[in-house]
PDB file of C-alpha atoms in Angstrom:
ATOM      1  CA  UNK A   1      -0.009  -9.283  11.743  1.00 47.00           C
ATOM      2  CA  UNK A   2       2.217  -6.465  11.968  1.00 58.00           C
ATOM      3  CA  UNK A   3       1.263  -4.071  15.064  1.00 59.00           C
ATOM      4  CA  UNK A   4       0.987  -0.909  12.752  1.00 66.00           C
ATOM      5  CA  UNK A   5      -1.718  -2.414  11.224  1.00 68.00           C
ATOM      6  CA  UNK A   6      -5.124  -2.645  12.449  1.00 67.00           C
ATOM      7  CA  UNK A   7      -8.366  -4.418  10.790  1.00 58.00           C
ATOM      8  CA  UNK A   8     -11.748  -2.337  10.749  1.00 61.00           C
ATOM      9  CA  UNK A   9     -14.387  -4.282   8.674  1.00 59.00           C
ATOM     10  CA  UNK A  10     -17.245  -2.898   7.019  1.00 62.00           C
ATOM     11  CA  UNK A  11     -19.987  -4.459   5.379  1.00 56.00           C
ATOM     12  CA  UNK A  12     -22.583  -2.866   3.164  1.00 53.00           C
ATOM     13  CA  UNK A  13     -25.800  -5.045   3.612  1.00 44.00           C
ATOM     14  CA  UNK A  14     -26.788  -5.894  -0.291  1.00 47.00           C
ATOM     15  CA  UNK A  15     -23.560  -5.218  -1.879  1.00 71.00           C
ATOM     16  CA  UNK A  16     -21.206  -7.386  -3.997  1.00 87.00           C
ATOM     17  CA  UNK A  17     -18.400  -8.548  -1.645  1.00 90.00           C
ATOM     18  CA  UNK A  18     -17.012  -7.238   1.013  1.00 90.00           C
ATOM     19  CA  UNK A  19     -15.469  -4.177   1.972  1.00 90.00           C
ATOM     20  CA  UNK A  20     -12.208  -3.935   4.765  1.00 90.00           C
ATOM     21  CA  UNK A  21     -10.703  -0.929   5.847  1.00 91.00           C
ATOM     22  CA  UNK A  22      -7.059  -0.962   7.368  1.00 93.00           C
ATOM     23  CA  UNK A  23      -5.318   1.945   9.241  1.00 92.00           C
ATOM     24  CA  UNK A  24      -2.013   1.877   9.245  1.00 93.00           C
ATOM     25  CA  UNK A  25       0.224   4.250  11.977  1.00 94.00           C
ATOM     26  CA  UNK A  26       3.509   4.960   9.564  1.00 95.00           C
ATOM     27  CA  UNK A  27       6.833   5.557  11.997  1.00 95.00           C
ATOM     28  CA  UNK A  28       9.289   7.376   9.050  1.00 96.00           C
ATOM     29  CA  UNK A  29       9.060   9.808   6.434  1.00 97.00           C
ATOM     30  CA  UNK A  30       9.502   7.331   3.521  1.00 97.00           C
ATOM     31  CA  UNK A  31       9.269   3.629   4.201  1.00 97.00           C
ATOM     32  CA  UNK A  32       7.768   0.813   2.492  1.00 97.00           C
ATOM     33  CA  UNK A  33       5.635  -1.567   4.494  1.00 96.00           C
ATOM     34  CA  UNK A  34       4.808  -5.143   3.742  1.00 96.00           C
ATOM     35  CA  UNK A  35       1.330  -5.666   3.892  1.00 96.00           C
ATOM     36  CA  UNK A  36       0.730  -9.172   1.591  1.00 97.00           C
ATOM     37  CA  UNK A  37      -0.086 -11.504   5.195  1.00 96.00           C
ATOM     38  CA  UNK A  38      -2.727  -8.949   6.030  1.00 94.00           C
ATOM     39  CA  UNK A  39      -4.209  -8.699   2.444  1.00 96.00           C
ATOM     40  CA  UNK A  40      -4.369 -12.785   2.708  1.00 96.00           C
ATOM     41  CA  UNK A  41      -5.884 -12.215   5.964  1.00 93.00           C
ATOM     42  CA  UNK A  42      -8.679 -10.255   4.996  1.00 93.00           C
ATOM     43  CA  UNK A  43      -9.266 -12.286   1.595  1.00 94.00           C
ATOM     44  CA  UNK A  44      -9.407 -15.535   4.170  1.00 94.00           C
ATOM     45  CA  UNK A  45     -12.437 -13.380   6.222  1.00 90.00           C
ATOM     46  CA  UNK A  46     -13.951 -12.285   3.253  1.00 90.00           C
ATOM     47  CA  UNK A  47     -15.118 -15.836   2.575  1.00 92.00           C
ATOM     48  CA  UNK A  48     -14.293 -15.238  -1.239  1.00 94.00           C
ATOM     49  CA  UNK A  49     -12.924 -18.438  -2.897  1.00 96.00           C
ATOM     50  CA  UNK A  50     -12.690 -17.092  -6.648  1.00 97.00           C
ATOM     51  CA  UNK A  51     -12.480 -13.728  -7.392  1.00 97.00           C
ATOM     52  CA  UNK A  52     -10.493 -10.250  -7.287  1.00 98.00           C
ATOM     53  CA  UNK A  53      -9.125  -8.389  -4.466  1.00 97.00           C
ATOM     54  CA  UNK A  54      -8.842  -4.350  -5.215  1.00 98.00           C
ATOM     55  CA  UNK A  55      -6.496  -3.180  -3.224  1.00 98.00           C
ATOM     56  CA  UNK A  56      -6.777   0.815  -2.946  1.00 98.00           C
ATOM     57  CA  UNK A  57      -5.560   3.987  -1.015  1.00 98.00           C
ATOM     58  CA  UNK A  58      -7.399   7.290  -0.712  1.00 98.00           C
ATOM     59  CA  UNK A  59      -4.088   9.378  -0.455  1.00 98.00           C
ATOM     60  CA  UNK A  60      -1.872  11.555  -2.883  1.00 98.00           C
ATOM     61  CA  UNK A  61       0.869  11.099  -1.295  1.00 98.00           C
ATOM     62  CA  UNK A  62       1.670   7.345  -0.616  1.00 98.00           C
ATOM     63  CA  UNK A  63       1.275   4.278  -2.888  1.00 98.00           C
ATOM     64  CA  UNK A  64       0.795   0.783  -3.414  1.00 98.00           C
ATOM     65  CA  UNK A  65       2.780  -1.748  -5.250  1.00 98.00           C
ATOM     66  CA  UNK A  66       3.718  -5.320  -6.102  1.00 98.00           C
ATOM     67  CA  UNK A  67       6.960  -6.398  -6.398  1.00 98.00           C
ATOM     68  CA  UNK A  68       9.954  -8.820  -4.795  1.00 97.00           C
ATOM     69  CA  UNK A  69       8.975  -9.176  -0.996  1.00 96.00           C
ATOM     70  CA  UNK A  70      11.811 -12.419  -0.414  1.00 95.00           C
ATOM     71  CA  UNK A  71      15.063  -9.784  -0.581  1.00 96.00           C
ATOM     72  CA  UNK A  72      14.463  -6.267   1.275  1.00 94.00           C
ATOM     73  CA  UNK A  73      17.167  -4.403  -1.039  1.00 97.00           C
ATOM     74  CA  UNK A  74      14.594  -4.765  -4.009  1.00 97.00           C
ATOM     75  CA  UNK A  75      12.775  -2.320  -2.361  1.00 96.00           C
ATOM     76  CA  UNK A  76      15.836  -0.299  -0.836  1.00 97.00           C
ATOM     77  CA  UNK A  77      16.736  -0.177  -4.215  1.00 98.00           C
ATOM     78  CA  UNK A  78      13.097   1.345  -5.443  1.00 98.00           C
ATOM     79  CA  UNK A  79      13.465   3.980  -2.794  1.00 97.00           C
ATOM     80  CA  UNK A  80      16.929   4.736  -3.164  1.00 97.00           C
ATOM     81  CA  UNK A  81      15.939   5.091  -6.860  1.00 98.00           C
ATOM     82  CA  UNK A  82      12.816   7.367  -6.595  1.00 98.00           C
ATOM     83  CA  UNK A  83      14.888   9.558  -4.709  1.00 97.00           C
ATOM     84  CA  UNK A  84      17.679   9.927  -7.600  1.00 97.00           C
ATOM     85  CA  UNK A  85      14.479  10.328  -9.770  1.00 97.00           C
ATOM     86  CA  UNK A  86      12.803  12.641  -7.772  1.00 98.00           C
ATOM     87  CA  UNK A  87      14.926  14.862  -5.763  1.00 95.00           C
ATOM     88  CA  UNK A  88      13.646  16.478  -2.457  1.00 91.00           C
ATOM     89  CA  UNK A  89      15.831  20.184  -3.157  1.00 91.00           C
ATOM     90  CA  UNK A  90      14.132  21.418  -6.719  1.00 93.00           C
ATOM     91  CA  UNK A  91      12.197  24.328  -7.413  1.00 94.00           C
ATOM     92  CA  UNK A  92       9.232  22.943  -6.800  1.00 95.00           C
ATOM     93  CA  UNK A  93       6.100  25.370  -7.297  1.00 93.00           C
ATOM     94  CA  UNK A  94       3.316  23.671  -4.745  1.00 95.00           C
ATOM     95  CA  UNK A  95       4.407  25.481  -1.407  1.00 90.00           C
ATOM     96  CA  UNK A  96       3.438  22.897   1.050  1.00 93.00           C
ATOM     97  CA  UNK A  97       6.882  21.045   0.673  1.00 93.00           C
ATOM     98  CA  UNK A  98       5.632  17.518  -0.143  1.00 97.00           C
ATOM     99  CA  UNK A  99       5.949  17.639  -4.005  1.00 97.00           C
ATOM    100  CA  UNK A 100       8.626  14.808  -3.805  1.00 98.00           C
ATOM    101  CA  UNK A 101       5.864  12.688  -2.168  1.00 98.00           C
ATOM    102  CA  UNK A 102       2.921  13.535  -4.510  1.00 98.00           C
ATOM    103  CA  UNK A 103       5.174  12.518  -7.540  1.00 98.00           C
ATOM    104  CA  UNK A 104       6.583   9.822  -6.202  1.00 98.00           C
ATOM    105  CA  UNK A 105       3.028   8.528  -5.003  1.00 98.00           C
ATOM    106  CA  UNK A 106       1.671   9.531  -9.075  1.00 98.00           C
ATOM    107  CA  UNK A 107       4.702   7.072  -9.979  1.00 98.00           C
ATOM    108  CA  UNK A 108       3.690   4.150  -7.962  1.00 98.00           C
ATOM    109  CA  UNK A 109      -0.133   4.164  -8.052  1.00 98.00           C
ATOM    110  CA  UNK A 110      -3.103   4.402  -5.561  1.00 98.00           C
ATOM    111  CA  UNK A 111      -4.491   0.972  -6.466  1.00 98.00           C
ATOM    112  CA  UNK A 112      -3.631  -2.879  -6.887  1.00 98.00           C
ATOM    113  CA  UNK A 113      -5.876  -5.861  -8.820  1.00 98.00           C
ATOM    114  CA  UNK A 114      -5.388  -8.612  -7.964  1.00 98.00           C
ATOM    115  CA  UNK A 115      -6.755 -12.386  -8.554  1.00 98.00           C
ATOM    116  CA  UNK A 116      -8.145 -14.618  -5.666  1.00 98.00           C
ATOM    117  CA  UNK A 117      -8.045 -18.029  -6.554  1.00 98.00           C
ATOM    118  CA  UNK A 118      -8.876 -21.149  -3.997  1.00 98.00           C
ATOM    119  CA  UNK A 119      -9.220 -18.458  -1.539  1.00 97.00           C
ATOM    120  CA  UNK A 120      -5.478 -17.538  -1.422  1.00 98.00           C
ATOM    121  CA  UNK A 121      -4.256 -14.502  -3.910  1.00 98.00           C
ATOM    122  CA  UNK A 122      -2.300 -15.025  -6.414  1.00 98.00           C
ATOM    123  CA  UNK A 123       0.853 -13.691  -6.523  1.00 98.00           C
ATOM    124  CA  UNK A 124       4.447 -14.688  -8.080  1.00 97.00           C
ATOM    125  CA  UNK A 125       7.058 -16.963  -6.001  1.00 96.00           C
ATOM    126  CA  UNK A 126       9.037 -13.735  -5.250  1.00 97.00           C
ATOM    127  CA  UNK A 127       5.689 -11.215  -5.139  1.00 98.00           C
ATOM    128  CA  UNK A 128       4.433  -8.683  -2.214  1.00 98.00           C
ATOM    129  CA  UNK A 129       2.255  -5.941  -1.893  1.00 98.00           C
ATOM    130  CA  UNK A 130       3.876  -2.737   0.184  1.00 98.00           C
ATOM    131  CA  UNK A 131       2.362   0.172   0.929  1.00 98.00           C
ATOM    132  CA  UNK A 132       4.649   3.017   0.257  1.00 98.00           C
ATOM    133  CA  UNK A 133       4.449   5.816   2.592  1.00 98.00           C
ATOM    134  CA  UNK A 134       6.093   9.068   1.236  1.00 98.00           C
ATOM    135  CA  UNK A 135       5.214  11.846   3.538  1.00 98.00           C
ATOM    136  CA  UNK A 136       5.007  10.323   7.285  1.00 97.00           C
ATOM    137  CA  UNK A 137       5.258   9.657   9.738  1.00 97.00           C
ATOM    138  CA  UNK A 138       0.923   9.554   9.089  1.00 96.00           C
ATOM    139  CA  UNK A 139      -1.892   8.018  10.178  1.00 95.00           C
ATOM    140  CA  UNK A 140      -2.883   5.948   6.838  1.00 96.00           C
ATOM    141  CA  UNK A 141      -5.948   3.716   5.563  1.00 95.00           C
ATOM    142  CA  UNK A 142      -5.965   0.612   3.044  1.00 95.00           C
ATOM    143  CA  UNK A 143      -9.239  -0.117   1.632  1.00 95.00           C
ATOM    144  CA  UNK A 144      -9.793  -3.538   0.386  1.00 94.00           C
ATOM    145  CA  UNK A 145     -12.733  -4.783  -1.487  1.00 94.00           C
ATOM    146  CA  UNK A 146     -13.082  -8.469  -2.331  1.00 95.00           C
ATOM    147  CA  UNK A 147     -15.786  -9.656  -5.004  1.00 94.00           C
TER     148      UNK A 147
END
């Protein structure tokens, strides 16, 4: 498991599934982190053999996504390309200074679905899910639920 990443679970006695929080320590100001072996790992715990994992982040200013995890330019090329899109000098009107990172995070999403089949999920030869930090370095949390 990747040492940024640490496991807290929580269980809500007579709820459906199970509930896992992650916090995640980010190190730059934009960086995407692979996070698919710890999803697996906490689908494994979970005990769920057929099902959905909902993969969700309560912040505006990072994201989640699924894409090509086997070649790390993919998602060089997703940051380089958010940047072109969404430019950090523009006359931005919110006066904190992290607009880029609140669009970029609207782009991308807060949340991921997906399937858990034979207690494994189901992603694409090529798939992975990264958590896209756009504002760090931050203290960051990954909620999981698995039903």
């Amino acid at each position: 498991m990747n040492e940024n990443l640490k496991l807290f679970k929580i269980e809500v006695k007579g709820a459906i599934g199970v509930f896992t929080e992650i916090r995640l320590q980010t190190k730059k100001q934009e960086e995407f982190i692979p996070i698919t072996k710890t999803i697996r790992d906490v689908v494994k715990n979970s005990g769920t053999k057929d099902g959905i994992a909902i993969i969700q982040i309560p912040h505006t200013t990072a994201g989640i996504t699924i894409n090509e995890s086997a070649d790390p330019d993919v998602v060089n090329d997703i940051a380089r390309m958010l940047n072109v899109m969404v430019p950090n000098r523009f006359d931005y009107l919110h006066q904190e200074g992290n607009s880029p990172a609140h669009i970029k995070a609207s782009l991308l999403g807060s949340s991921v679905l997906l399937i858990i089949k034979e207690g494994d999920l189901m992603l694409g030869t090529w798939q992975g899910v990264f958590f896209c930090e756009f504002d760090g370095p931050r203290s960051r949390k990954i909620w999981v639920k698995t039903i």
